[in-house]
Amino acid sequence: MFDQTGPGRDGAPSSPGAPEGPLSGIRVIDLTQIYNGPYATFLMAQAGADVIKVEPPGGEHTRRRQRDGGGVHIPHAMLNSGKKFVMLDLKTAEGKAGLEELIRTADVLIENFRPGVMARLGFPVEHLRELNPRLVYAASSGYGTSGPYSVYPAMDLAVQAMSGVMSVTGFPDQAPVKAGPAICDFNAGTHLYAGVMTALLERERTGRARTVEVSMFEAIYPALASNIGLTGGEGGGKPDERTGNRHGGLSICPYNVYPASDGWLAILANNNQQWDRLVTWFGQAWAATDPRFATMYDRVVHMDEVDALIESWTRDRPKEELFRGLAAAGVPCAPVREIAEVMRDEHLHARGALVEVDHPLFGRLVLPTSPIIYEGLERTIRWPSRALGADQDEVLPERKAQE
Amino acid sequence: MFDQTGPGRDGAPSSPGAPEGPLSGIRVIDLTQIYNGPYATFLMAQAGADVIKVEPPGGEHTRRRQRDGGGVHIPHAMLNSGKKFVMLDLKTAEGKAGLEELIRTADVLIENFRPGVMARLGFPVEHLRELNPRLVYAASSGYGTSGPYSVYPAMDLAVQAMSGVMSVTGFPDQAPVKAGPAICDFNAGTHLYAGVMTALLERERTGRARTVEVSMFEAIYPALASNIGLTGGEGGGKPDERTGNRHGGLSICPYNVYPASDGWLAILANNNQQWDRLVTWFGQAWAATDPRFATMYDRVVHMDEVDALIESWTRDRPKEELFRGLAAAGVPCAPVREIAEVMRDEHLHARGALVEVDHPLFGRLVLPTSPIIYEGLERTIRWPSRALGADQDEVLPERKAQE
């Protein structure tokens, strides 16, 4: 479906090795840090934008983590491919002048400081507009720039608690638990990227350059749709909000994670046909017609028995064998993969979602490309992240990196 | 910071009650279902696009859920605000002709069928291009349209297992557990929206209309950055991947969820200053200088003692009181809110992230607006979702809804 070698913009053939991305010619000044903002600008860089990452002396937070050794440099490498690196001390007049110079040349300025920091640095939104009326300015934070919580500190853990994510994650007889990935950070970053694209599209069509804001707290709310649907928003007296790995509404069965000989397997059957396929694949066709399990209603009523049966069929077999067999038979399922398995996954590598590169700072690494695939654009990281200030001479030739 | 009543496009004042969104004038044909695609088109509708939701006879999956009663209609209402509703049976010649008519007028066609369904319906990408060379065509699925897993069924539960999300969620002495929200669905939908905006921006600048693809499996990978950083991608021999509510790298302390008299509270302290503020607020200033807790290293070594101490301070007080006091003192923290509390949250309502509306089909409801805030655009749902085929006469006056 996707032609990786199609024509470049305006129908002209693109030169091999230098594909034109959809954002070619868009310049982004990137003041972001950690995950939320840097993921937004990662998506921009991978789509071909000219992203100038401006870091403080010592480098952005994830870059400094590398001093701890181990794998802690990997998040920095994952999120900063394809960017250019300059260093400015925004607390000095020289640093402020450098940022002003960059803003005048830019299409986008993006940051995820706590609300108020940009103004304290001398860059309130009015000053940004003076410097560049066509600038799209985008900001993200935990709770946003207005409202009663805007003054409170927030990080992914806090937003997972505040937003209800923890309340619906975990087993009913256990404490609430956070989702393992930093979903509130990354989810906000994706919305932030999307908001910038929307504003740039409008600017192209009408000349208007709107400011864009995304808060982590607000951006995760829609993902709770099923959970909200279960309780009707009424809370007390309704079923416990945490259902472990069972269906959030306890109305689909089987729907759970089952033990395999070497790990775990998620299996669900949305209808009688999938239930038939499941039991038949295990050589247990009798279960398709057993009156305890004949319909979804019957299976839900006998949920503990269904789960015990499936467990007895899965627990002595390897999870990958179960996955390949059941999935090929049309049963929705997947092995519970550990991180190391995901990083070696054949599908992700075959599709170019993950690439293995020799990183100039960190050696051999597996890195993600953009999850957004554009027809005709090679899936690649463009280039790996570089040292602090590595592109100072090209981007700001008059201004030396200050340390 | 955000002026809710600014000028409309081209600088002309927008009429009150009918604000021009950044996507005014963009027409989207929406074949999507459940969460992934419908969230993408929800974001488009809220930004002012003309979104035509094309449903099969009987309605899209989440609409049919309403027959079960309770709160199950809420997800449909949450994700379909501001769209127009037509019904076409794409298995009939009449339905296909209706879709062709719509495609000729559209900027975007978007779907999240399983790979191959569009071609089987008679709409392979070549035919779409014939009908409308300027069309941006966007597709999303569990594993994407290519690669070894593309033929396998997938849903949010399966992708959470396959991607490693489950492996890093839960307590180390418990089974892996899914993140409660449908994060793989919604995360893919946000990337899909972003990809469409990027492609429309390029089309506006160069005339080229690229096809866009997003898979759920690939889109969640970057959010595992911390978890990948912890293990270095090496797996075996590394610390257990699941750390419950403690820090994923077990290198920040305190960082956990603690019992309150009426629920739970997430608290973290990233540095000595925050630790000082925390213990001082509880009237336990001695703990700031106790040699067991003086530095982050000391606290990490004595993690069980730190957690026990904080628990002894929190467990007899209400979570909201703890949150307001500690947050105002500059300690990152948040109550573990239940869904019902989140839906009534004063901050979300004050900012217009949630609005309470009289829904024509479902009565009084709390619904989300777009999490992407555009300067000058009122935060609103534009209009609530409507009945199947409600806009047939306006959108396709020559073609009656077929039932």
PDB file of C-alpha atoms in Angstrom, chain A residues 1-2 7-10 20-26 35 39 71-72 74-75 78 129 137 143-150 152-153 155 157-158 161-169 171 174-183 186 190-191 193-195 197-198 200-202 204-206 208 210-213 217-219 221-229 231-233 235 241 244-246 255 257 264 266 268 270 323-324 327-328 331-332 334-340 342-343 345-348 351 353-354 368 371-377 379, chain B residues 1-2 7-10 20-26 35 39 71-72 74-75 78 129 137 143-150 152-153 155 157-158 161-169 171 174-183 186 190-191 193-195 197-198 200-202 204-206 208 210-213 217-219 221-229 231-233 235 241 244-246 255 257 264 266 268 270 323-324 327-328 331-332 334-340 342-343 345-348 351 353-354 368 371-377 379:
ATOM      1  CA  MET A   1       0.000   0.000   0.000  1.00  0.00           C
ATOM      2  CA  PHE A   2       2.778   2.431   0.822  1.00  0.00           C
ATOM      3  CA  PRO A   7       7.872  11.118  -6.256  1.00  0.00           C
ATOM      4  CA  GLY A   8       8.866  14.074  -4.087  1.00  0.00           C
ATOM      5  CA  ARG A   9       6.923  17.274  -3.671  1.00  0.00           C
ATOM      6  CA  ASP A  10       5.542  18.915  -6.780  1.00  0.00           C
ATOM      7  CA  GLU A  20      11.417  15.257   1.281  1.00  0.00           C
ATOM      8  CA  GLY A  21       9.207  14.973   4.329  1.00  0.00           C
ATOM      9  CA  PRO A  22       5.773  16.568   4.531  1.00  0.00           C
ATOM     10  CA  LEU A  23       7.227  19.219   6.870  1.00  0.00           C
ATOM     11  CA  SER A  24      10.230  20.131   4.726  1.00  0.00           C
ATOM     12  CA  GLY A  25      10.828  23.863   5.055  1.00  0.00           C
ATOM     13  CA  ILE A  26       9.075  24.238   8.433  1.00  0.00           C
ATOM     14  CA  TYR A  35       8.972  13.492  27.344  1.00  0.00           C
ATOM     15  CA  TYR A  39       7.987  13.721  21.696  1.00  0.00           C
ATOM     16  CA  GLY A  71      20.332   2.292  29.819  1.00  0.00           C
ATOM     17  CA  VAL A  72      19.307   5.719  31.092  1.00  0.00           C
ATOM     18  CA  ILE A  74      18.132   5.559  25.790  1.00  0.00           C
ATOM     19  CA  PRO A  75      15.103   7.856  26.351  1.00  0.00           C
ATOM     20  CA  MET A  78      14.780   7.750  21.380  1.00  0.00           C
ATOM     21  CA  ARG A 129       4.061  38.125  18.584  1.00  0.00           C
ATOM     22  CA  TYR A 137       3.354  29.286  19.732  1.00  0.00           C
ATOM     23  CA  TYR A 143      -2.782  21.278  34.360  1.00  0.00           C
ATOM     24  CA  GLY A 144      -2.626  24.111  31.795  1.00  0.00           C
ATOM     25  CA  THR A 145      -2.138  27.879  32.138  1.00  0.00           C
ATOM     26  CA  SER A 146      -5.481  28.687  33.781  1.00  0.00           C
ATOM     27  CA  GLY A 147      -7.834  27.228  36.374  1.00  0.00           C
ATOM     28  CA  PRO A 148      -7.399  26.405  40.070  1.00  0.00           C
ATOM     29  CA  TYR A 149      -4.715  23.715  39.641  1.00  0.00           C
ATOM     30  CA  SER A 150      -2.491  25.663  37.217  1.00  0.00           C
ATOM     31  CA  TYR A 152       0.385  23.063  41.265  1.00  0.00           C
ATOM     32  CA  PRO A 153       3.395  20.954  40.309  1.00  0.00           C
ATOM     33  CA  MET A 155       4.333  14.961  36.682  1.00  0.00           C
ATOM     34  CA  LEU A 157       2.551   9.985  38.271  1.00  0.00           C
ATOM     35  CA  ALA A 158       0.427  12.821  39.670  1.00  0.00           C
ATOM     36  CA  ALA A 161      -3.660   9.718  39.946  1.00  0.00           C
ATOM     37  CA  MET A 162      -5.683  12.875  39.368  1.00  0.00           C
ATOM     38  CA  SER A 163      -7.227  11.804  36.065  1.00  0.00           C
ATOM     39  CA  GLY A 164      -8.680   8.458  37.199  1.00  0.00           C
ATOM     40  CA  VAL A 165      -6.177   6.338  35.261  1.00  0.00           C
ATOM     41  CA  MET A 166      -4.926   4.696  38.486  1.00  0.00           C
ATOM     42  CA  SER A 167      -8.388   4.194  39.866  1.00  0.00           C
ATOM     43  CA  VAL A 168      -9.255   1.901  36.939  1.00  0.00           C
ATOM     44  CA  THR A 169      -5.880   0.122  36.714  1.00  0.00           C
ATOM     45  CA  PHE A 171      -6.893  -5.805  40.487  1.00  0.00           C
ATOM     46  CA  GLN A 174      -5.355  -4.661  45.340  1.00  0.00           C
ATOM     47  CA  ALA A 175      -4.333  -1.001  45.561  1.00  0.00           C
ATOM     48  CA  PRO A 176      -4.768   1.193  42.504  1.00  0.00           C
ATOM     49  CA  VAL A 177      -1.668   1.140  40.298  1.00  0.00           C
ATOM     50  CA  LYS A 178      -0.212   3.408  37.662  1.00  0.00           C
ATOM     51  CA  ALA A 179      -0.030   2.419  34.029  1.00  0.00           C
ATOM     52  CA  GLY A 180       3.623   1.459  33.537  1.00  0.00           C
ATOM     53  CA  PRO A 181       4.406   3.669  30.521  1.00  0.00           C
ATOM     54  CA  ALA A 182       4.448   7.458  30.931  1.00  0.00           C
ATOM     55  CA  ILE A 183       1.128   7.652  29.123  1.00  0.00           C
ATOM     56  CA  PHE A 186       3.358  11.023  25.740  1.00  0.00           C
ATOM     57  CA  THR A 190       1.032  13.730  20.643  1.00  0.00           C
ATOM     58  CA  HIS A 191      -1.854  16.162  21.107  1.00  0.00           C
ATOM     59  CA  TYR A 193       2.165  17.936  17.859  1.00  0.00           C
ATOM     60  CA  ALA A 194      -1.329  17.611  16.413  1.00  0.00           C
ATOM     61  CA  GLY A 195      -2.309  21.074  17.628  1.00  0.00           C
ATOM     62  CA  MET A 197      -0.012  20.940  12.705  1.00  0.00           C
ATOM     63  CA  THR A 198      -3.602  22.182  12.866  1.00  0.00           C
ATOM     64  CA  LEU A 200       0.123  25.621  10.744  1.00  0.00           C
ATOM     65  CA  LEU A 201      -2.531  24.358   8.335  1.00  0.00           C
ATOM     66  CA  GLU A 202      -4.809  27.257   9.269  1.00  0.00           C
ATOM     67  CA  GLU A 204      -1.252  28.415   5.435  1.00  0.00           C
ATOM     68  CA  ARG A 205      -4.907  28.785   4.473  1.00  0.00           C
ATOM     69  CA  THR A 206      -5.836  32.063   6.173  1.00  0.00           C
ATOM     70  CA  ARG A 208      -3.814  33.476  11.070  1.00  0.00           C
ATOM     71  CA  ARG A 210      -3.021  30.753  16.635  1.00  0.00           C
ATOM     72  CA  THR A 211      -1.453  29.908  19.952  1.00  0.00           C
ATOM     73  CA  VAL A 212      -2.020  26.288  21.028  1.00  0.00           C
ATOM     74  CA  GLU A 213      -2.187  24.771  24.523  1.00  0.00           C
ATOM     75  CA  PHE A 217      -4.738  16.237  32.721  1.00  0.00           C
ATOM     76  CA  GLU A 218      -7.264  17.129  30.023  1.00  0.00           C
ATOM     77  CA  ALA A 219      -5.656  15.155  27.214  1.00  0.00           C
ATOM     78  CA  TYR A 221      -9.666  12.097  29.841  1.00  0.00           C
ATOM     79  CA  PRO A 222     -11.206  10.795  26.582  1.00  0.00           C
ATOM     80  CA  ALA A 223      -9.216   7.531  26.875  1.00  0.00           C
ATOM     81  CA  LEU A 224     -11.388   6.699  29.917  1.00  0.00           C
ATOM     82  CA  ALA A 225     -14.484   6.370  27.711  1.00  0.00           C
ATOM     83  CA  SER A 226     -15.084   2.672  28.507  1.00  0.00           C
ATOM     84  CA  ASN A 227     -14.523   3.207  32.204  1.00  0.00           C
ATOM     85  CA  ILE A 228     -16.898   6.166  32.256  1.00  0.00           C
ATOM     86  CA  GLY A 229     -19.399   4.064  30.334  1.00  0.00           C
ATOM     87  CA  THR A 231     -20.010   3.511  35.952  1.00  0.00           C
ATOM     88  CA  GLY A 232     -22.199   5.983  34.119  1.00  0.00           C
ATOM     89  CA  GLY A 233     -20.210   8.568  36.002  1.00  0.00           C
ATOM     90  CA  GLY A 235     -19.549   6.155  41.253  1.00  0.00           C
ATOM     91  CA  GLU A 241     -13.740   0.354  38.961  1.00  0.00           C
ATOM     92  CA  GLY A 244      -7.684  -6.425  36.584  1.00  0.00           C
ATOM     93  CA  ASN A 245      -7.294  -7.974  33.136  1.00  0.00           C
ATOM     94  CA  ARG A 246     -10.954  -8.814  32.794  1.00  0.00           C
ATOM     95  CA  TYR A 255     -11.325 -11.708  28.171  1.00  0.00           C
ATOM     96  CA  VAL A 257      -4.601 -12.811  30.678  1.00  0.00           C
ATOM     97  CA  TRP A 264       1.370 -14.907  29.920  1.00  0.00           C
ATOM     98  CA  ALA A 266      -4.009 -12.232  26.586  1.00  0.00           C
ATOM     99  CA  LEU A 268     -10.510 -12.556  24.202  1.00  0.00           C
ATOM    100  CA  ASN A 270     -15.985 -11.180  21.199  1.00  0.00           C
ATOM    101  CA  PHE A 323      -0.185 -16.728  19.925  1.00  0.00           C
ATOM    102  CA  ARG A 324       0.775 -17.855  16.415  1.00  0.00           C
ATOM    103  CA  ALA A 327      -4.173 -15.711  15.999  1.00  0.00           C
ATOM    104  CA  ALA A 328      -3.905 -17.613  12.712  1.00  0.00           C
ATOM    105  CA  VAL A 331      -8.847 -15.590  17.815  1.00  0.00           C
ATOM    106  CA  PRO A 332      -7.832 -12.134  19.144  1.00  0.00           C
ATOM    107  CA  ALA A 334      -1.302 -11.716  22.116  1.00  0.00           C
ATOM    108  CA  PRO A 335       1.604 -12.796  24.283  1.00  0.00           C
ATOM    109  CA  VAL A 336       2.483 -10.519  27.202  1.00  0.00           C
ATOM    110  CA  ARG A 337       5.824  -9.430  25.844  1.00  0.00           C
ATOM    111  CA  GLU A 338       8.662  -8.172  27.987  1.00  0.00           C
ATOM    112  CA  ILE A 339      10.472  -5.019  26.898  1.00  0.00           C
ATOM    113  CA  ALA A 340      13.470  -6.935  25.544  1.00  0.00           C
ATOM    114  CA  VAL A 342       9.354  -5.975  22.005  1.00  0.00           C
ATOM    115  CA  MET A 343      12.652  -4.343  21.070  1.00  0.00           C
ATOM    116  CA  ASP A 345      10.065  -7.879  17.494  1.00  0.00           C
ATOM    117  CA  GLU A 346      10.207  -9.097  13.883  1.00  0.00           C
ATOM    118  CA  HIS A 347       7.108  -7.153  12.828  1.00  0.00           C
ATOM    119  CA  LEU A 348       8.355  -3.812  14.147  1.00  0.00           C
ATOM    120  CA  ARG A 351       8.014  -2.475   8.937  1.00  0.00           C
ATOM    121  CA  ALA A 353       9.072   1.032  13.041  1.00  0.00           C
ATOM    122  CA  LEU A 354      12.291   0.133  14.834  1.00  0.00           C
ATOM    123  CA  PRO A 368      11.889   4.055  16.950  1.00  0.00           C
ATOM    124  CA  PRO A 371       4.633   5.922  14.193  1.00  0.00           C
ATOM    125  CA  ILE A 372       2.975   8.115  11.568  1.00  0.00           C
ATOM    126  CA  ILE A 373       3.700   6.592   8.155  1.00  0.00           C
ATOM    127  CA  TYR A 374       3.569   8.945   5.167  1.00  0.00           C
ATOM    128  CA  GLU A 375       3.294   7.378   1.719  1.00  0.00           C
ATOM    129  CA  GLY A 376       6.555   7.782  -0.178  1.00  0.00           C
ATOM    130  CA  LEU A 377       8.652   8.753   2.845  1.00  0.00           C
ATOM    131  CA  ARG A 379      10.875   5.166   7.647  1.00  0.00           C
TER     132      ARG A 379
ATOM    133  CA  MET B   1      -3.233  33.746  27.962  1.00  0.00           C
ATOM    134  CA  PHE B   2      -5.987  32.502  25.665  1.00  0.00           C
ATOM    135  CA  PRO B   7     -10.988  37.656  15.577  1.00  0.00           C
ATOM    136  CA  GLY B   8     -11.955  34.928  13.123  1.00  0.00           C
ATOM    137  CA  ARG B   9     -10.024  33.922  10.029  1.00  0.00           C
ATOM    138  CA  ASP B  10      -8.712  36.686   7.786  1.00  0.00           C
ATOM    139  CA  GLU B  20     -14.531  29.771  13.072  1.00  0.00           C
ATOM    140  CA  GLY B  21     -12.313  26.840  13.945  1.00  0.00           C
ATOM    141  CA  PRO B  22      -8.870  26.316  12.453  1.00  0.00           C
ATOM    142  CA  LEU B  23     -10.312  23.533  10.267  1.00  0.00           C
ATOM    143  CA  SER B  24     -13.284  25.520   8.920  1.00  0.00           C
ATOM    144  CA  GLY B  25     -13.828  24.529   5.310  1.00  0.00           C
ATOM    145  CA  ILE B  26     -12.130  21.110   5.581  1.00  0.00           C
ATOM    146  CA  TYR B  35     -12.419   4.509  19.631  1.00  0.00           C
ATOM    147  CA  TYR B  39     -11.352   9.997  18.378  1.00  0.00           C
ATOM    148  CA  GLY B  71     -23.924   4.245  30.934  1.00  0.00           C
ATOM    149  CA  VAL B  72     -22.896   2.349  27.793  1.00  0.00           C
ATOM    150  CA  ILE B  74     -21.638   7.594  27.013  1.00  0.00           C
ATOM    151  CA  PRO B  75     -18.604   6.593  24.900  1.00  0.00           C
ATOM    152  CA  MET B  78     -18.212  11.474  24.095  1.00  0.00           C
ATOM    153  CA  ARG B 129      -7.118   8.531  -6.160  1.00  0.00           C
ATOM    154  CA  TYR B 137      -6.512   9.021   2.766  1.00  0.00           C
ATOM    155  CA  TYR B 143      -0.690  -3.967  13.431  1.00  0.00           C
ATOM    156  CA  GLY B 144      -0.773  -1.972  10.155  1.00  0.00           C
ATOM    157  CA  THR B 145      -1.227  -3.000   6.530  1.00  0.00           C
ATOM    158  CA  SER B 146       2.097  -4.801   6.070  1.00  0.00           C
ATOM    159  CA  GLY B 147       4.405  -7.105   7.995  1.00  0.00           C
ATOM    160  CA  PRO B 148       3.921 -10.571   9.508  1.00  0.00           C
ATOM    161  CA  TYR B 149       1.209  -9.624  12.038  1.00  0.00           C
ATOM    162  CA  SER B 150      -0.964  -7.590   9.653  1.00  0.00           C
ATOM    163  CA  TYR B 152      -3.919 -11.059  12.900  1.00  0.00           C
ATOM    164  CA  PRO B 153      -6.927  -9.708  14.770  1.00  0.00           C
ATOM    165  CA  MET B 155      -7.876  -5.007  19.968  1.00  0.00           C
ATOM    166  CA  LEU B 157      -6.185  -5.659  25.180  1.00  0.00           C
ATOM    167  CA  ALA B 158      -4.053  -7.592  22.675  1.00  0.00           C
ATOM    168  CA  ALA B 161      -0.002  -7.317  25.842  1.00  0.00           C
ATOM    169  CA  MET B 162       2.063  -7.360  22.655  1.00  0.00           C
ATOM    170  CA  SER B 163       3.639  -3.943  23.124  1.00  0.00           C
ATOM    171  CA  GLY B 164       5.037  -4.470  26.626  1.00  0.00           C
ATOM    172  CA  VAL B 165       2.534  -2.135  28.337  1.00  0.00           C
ATOM    173  CA  MET B 166       1.225  -4.987  30.517  1.00  0.00           C
ATOM    174  CA  SER B 167       4.659  -6.282  31.316  1.00  0.00           C
ATOM    175  CA  VAL B 168       5.537  -2.997  33.037  1.00  0.00           C
ATOM    176  CA  THR B 169       2.149  -2.405  34.706  1.00  0.00           C
ATOM    177  CA  PHE B 171       3.045  -5.040  41.237  1.00  0.00           C
ATOM    178  CA  GLN B 174       1.448  -9.995  40.986  1.00  0.00           C
ATOM    179  CA  ALA B 175       0.480 -10.883  37.426  1.00  0.00           C
ATOM    180  CA  PRO B 176       0.980  -8.271  34.705  1.00  0.00           C
ATOM    181  CA  VAL B 177      -2.095  -6.087  34.309  1.00  0.00           C
ATOM    182  CA  LYS B 178      -3.478  -3.889  31.580  1.00  0.00           C
ATOM    183  CA  ALA B 179      -3.634  -0.126  31.865  1.00  0.00           C
ATOM    184  CA  GLY B 180      -7.307   0.560  32.671  1.00  0.00           C
ATOM    185  CA  PRO B 181      -8.005   3.136  29.930  1.00  0.00           C
ATOM    186  CA  ALA B 182      -8.005   2.035  26.290  1.00  0.00           C
ATOM    187  CA  ILE B 183      -4.668   3.745  25.814  1.00  0.00           C
ATOM    188  CA  PHE B 186      -6.820   6.479  21.841  1.00  0.00           C
ATOM    189  CA  THR B 190      -4.390  10.953  18.275  1.00  0.00           C
ATOM    190  CA  HIS B 191      -1.471  10.025  16.007  1.00  0.00           C
ATOM    191  CA  TYR B 193      -5.432  12.930  13.605  1.00  0.00           C
ATOM    192  CA  ALA B 194      -1.919  14.370  13.711  1.00  0.00           C
ATOM    193  CA  GLY B 195      -0.920  12.527  10.547  1.00  0.00           C
ATOM    194  CA  MET B 197      -3.156  17.425   9.738  1.00  0.00           C
ATOM    195  CA  THR B 198       0.452  16.990   8.595  1.00  0.00           C
ATOM    196  CA  LEU B 200      -3.199  18.490   4.764  1.00  0.00           C
ATOM    197  CA  LEU B 201      -0.522  21.047   5.603  1.00  0.00           C
ATOM    198  CA  GLU B 202       1.768  19.576   2.955  1.00  0.00           C
ATOM    199  CA  GLU B 204      -1.719  23.161   1.064  1.00  0.00           C
ATOM    200  CA  ARG B 205       1.948  23.989   0.583  1.00  0.00           C
ATOM    201  CA  THR B 206       2.892  21.708  -2.321  1.00  0.00           C
ATOM    202  CA  ARG B 208       0.814  16.679  -2.840  1.00  0.00           C
ATOM    203  CA  ARG B 210      -0.088  11.717   0.864  1.00  0.00           C
ATOM    204  CA  THR B 211      -1.708   8.623   2.272  1.00  0.00           C
ATOM    205  CA  VAL B 212      -1.196   8.224   6.043  1.00  0.00           C
ATOM    206  CA  GLU B 213      -1.101   5.072   8.165  1.00  0.00           C
ATOM    207  CA  PHE B 217       1.240  -1.443  18.109  1.00  0.00           C
ATOM    208  CA  GLU B 218       3.812   1.009  16.773  1.00  0.00           C
ATOM    209  CA  ALA B 219       2.228   4.154  18.178  1.00  0.00           C
ATOM    210  CA  TYR B 221       6.165   2.092  21.703  1.00  0.00           C
ATOM    211  CA  PRO B 222       7.740   5.520  22.420  1.00  0.00           C
ATOM    212  CA  ALA B 223       5.714   5.843  25.666  1.00  0.00           C
ATOM    213  CA  LEU B 224       7.829   2.984  27.056  1.00  0.00           C
ATOM    214  CA  ALA B 225      10.950   5.177  27.018  1.00  0.00           C
ATOM    215  CA  SER B 226      11.496   5.067  30.815  1.00  0.00           C
ATOM    216  CA  ASN B 227      10.893   1.342  30.962  1.00  0.00           C
ATOM    217  CA  ILE B 228      13.302   0.720  28.089  1.00  0.00           C
ATOM    218  CA  GLY B 229      15.807   2.957  29.827  1.00  0.00           C
ATOM    219  CA  THR B 231      16.324  -2.456  31.424  1.00  0.00           C
ATOM    220  CA  GLY B 232      18.582  -1.129  28.696  1.00  0.00           C
ATOM    221  CA  GLY B 233      16.587  -3.427  26.443  1.00  0.00           C
ATOM    222  CA  GLY B 235      15.876  -8.160  29.778  1.00  0.00           C
ATOM    223  CA  GLU B 241       9.991  -4.760  34.980  1.00  0.00           C
ATOM    224  CA  GLY B 244       3.887  -1.079  41.143  1.00  0.00           C
ATOM    225  CA  ASN B 245       3.527   2.592  42.022  1.00  0.00           C
ATOM    226  CA  ARG B 246       7.178   3.037  42.836  1.00  0.00           C
ATOM    227  CA  TYR B 255       7.599   8.103  44.812  1.00  0.00           C
ATOM    228  CA  VAL B 257       0.817   5.914  46.283  1.00  0.00           C
ATOM    229  CA  TRP B 264      -5.164   7.122  48.136  1.00  0.00           C
ATOM    230  CA  ALA B 266       0.289   9.835  44.947  1.00  0.00           C
ATOM    231  CA  LEU B 268       6.827  12.161  44.907  1.00  0.00           C
ATOM    232  CA  ASN B 270      12.344  14.804  43.060  1.00  0.00           C
ATOM    233  CA  PHE B 323      -3.500  17.255  48.088  1.00  0.00           C
ATOM    234  CA  ARG B 324      -4.409  20.928  48.533  1.00  0.00           C
ATOM    235  CA  ALA B 327       0.561  20.875  46.405  1.00  0.00           C
ATOM    236  CA  ALA B 328       0.320  24.462  47.656  1.00  0.00           C
ATOM    237  CA  VAL B 331       5.226  19.003  46.681  1.00  0.00           C
ATOM    238  CA  PRO B 332       4.217  17.089  43.531  1.00  0.00           C
ATOM    239  CA  ALA B 334      -2.353  14.162  43.572  1.00  0.00           C
ATOM    240  CA  PRO B 335      -5.294  12.262  45.000  1.00  0.00           C
ATOM    241  CA  VAL B 336      -6.194   9.001  43.290  1.00  0.00           C
ATOM    242  CA  ARG B 337      -9.521  10.157  41.932  1.00  0.00           C
ATOM    243  CA  GLU B 338     -12.364   7.854  41.052  1.00  0.00           C
ATOM    244  CA  ILE B 339     -14.124   8.363  37.733  1.00  0.00           C
ATOM    245  CA  ALA B 340     -17.118  10.077  39.325  1.00  0.00           C
ATOM    246  CA  VAL B 342     -12.956  13.329  37.781  1.00  0.00           C
ATOM    247  CA  MET B 343     -16.219  14.002  35.951  1.00  0.00           C
ATOM    248  CA  ASP B 345     -13.622  18.137  38.802  1.00  0.00           C
ATOM    249  CA  GLU B 346     -13.714  21.912  39.349  1.00  0.00           C
ATOM    250  CA  HIS B 347     -10.585  22.537  37.267  1.00  0.00           C
ATOM    251  CA  LEU B 348     -11.815  20.634  34.217  1.00  0.00           C
ATOM    252  CA  ARG B 351     -11.388  25.503  31.951  1.00  0.00           C
ATOM    253  CA  ALA B 353     -12.455  20.854  29.239  1.00  0.00           C
ATOM    254  CA  LEU B 354     -15.714  19.270  30.417  1.00  0.00           C
ATOM    255  CA  PRO B 368     -15.295  16.484  26.949  1.00  0.00           C
ATOM    256  CA  PRO B 371      -8.003  18.768  24.713  1.00  0.00           C
ATOM    257  CA  ILE B 372      -6.275  20.922  22.095  1.00  0.00           C
ATOM    258  CA  ILE B 373      -6.975  24.565  22.953  1.00  0.00           C
ATOM    259  CA  TYR B 374      -6.766  27.069  20.095  1.00  0.00           C
ATOM    260  CA  GLU B 375      -6.462  30.735  21.013  1.00  0.00           C
ATOM    261  CA  GLY B 376      -9.698  32.555  20.221  1.00  0.00           C
ATOM    262  CA  LEU B 377     -11.822  29.421  19.782  1.00  0.00           C
ATOM    263  CA  ARG B 379     -14.146  25.397  24.162  1.00  0.00           C
TER     264      ARG B 379
END
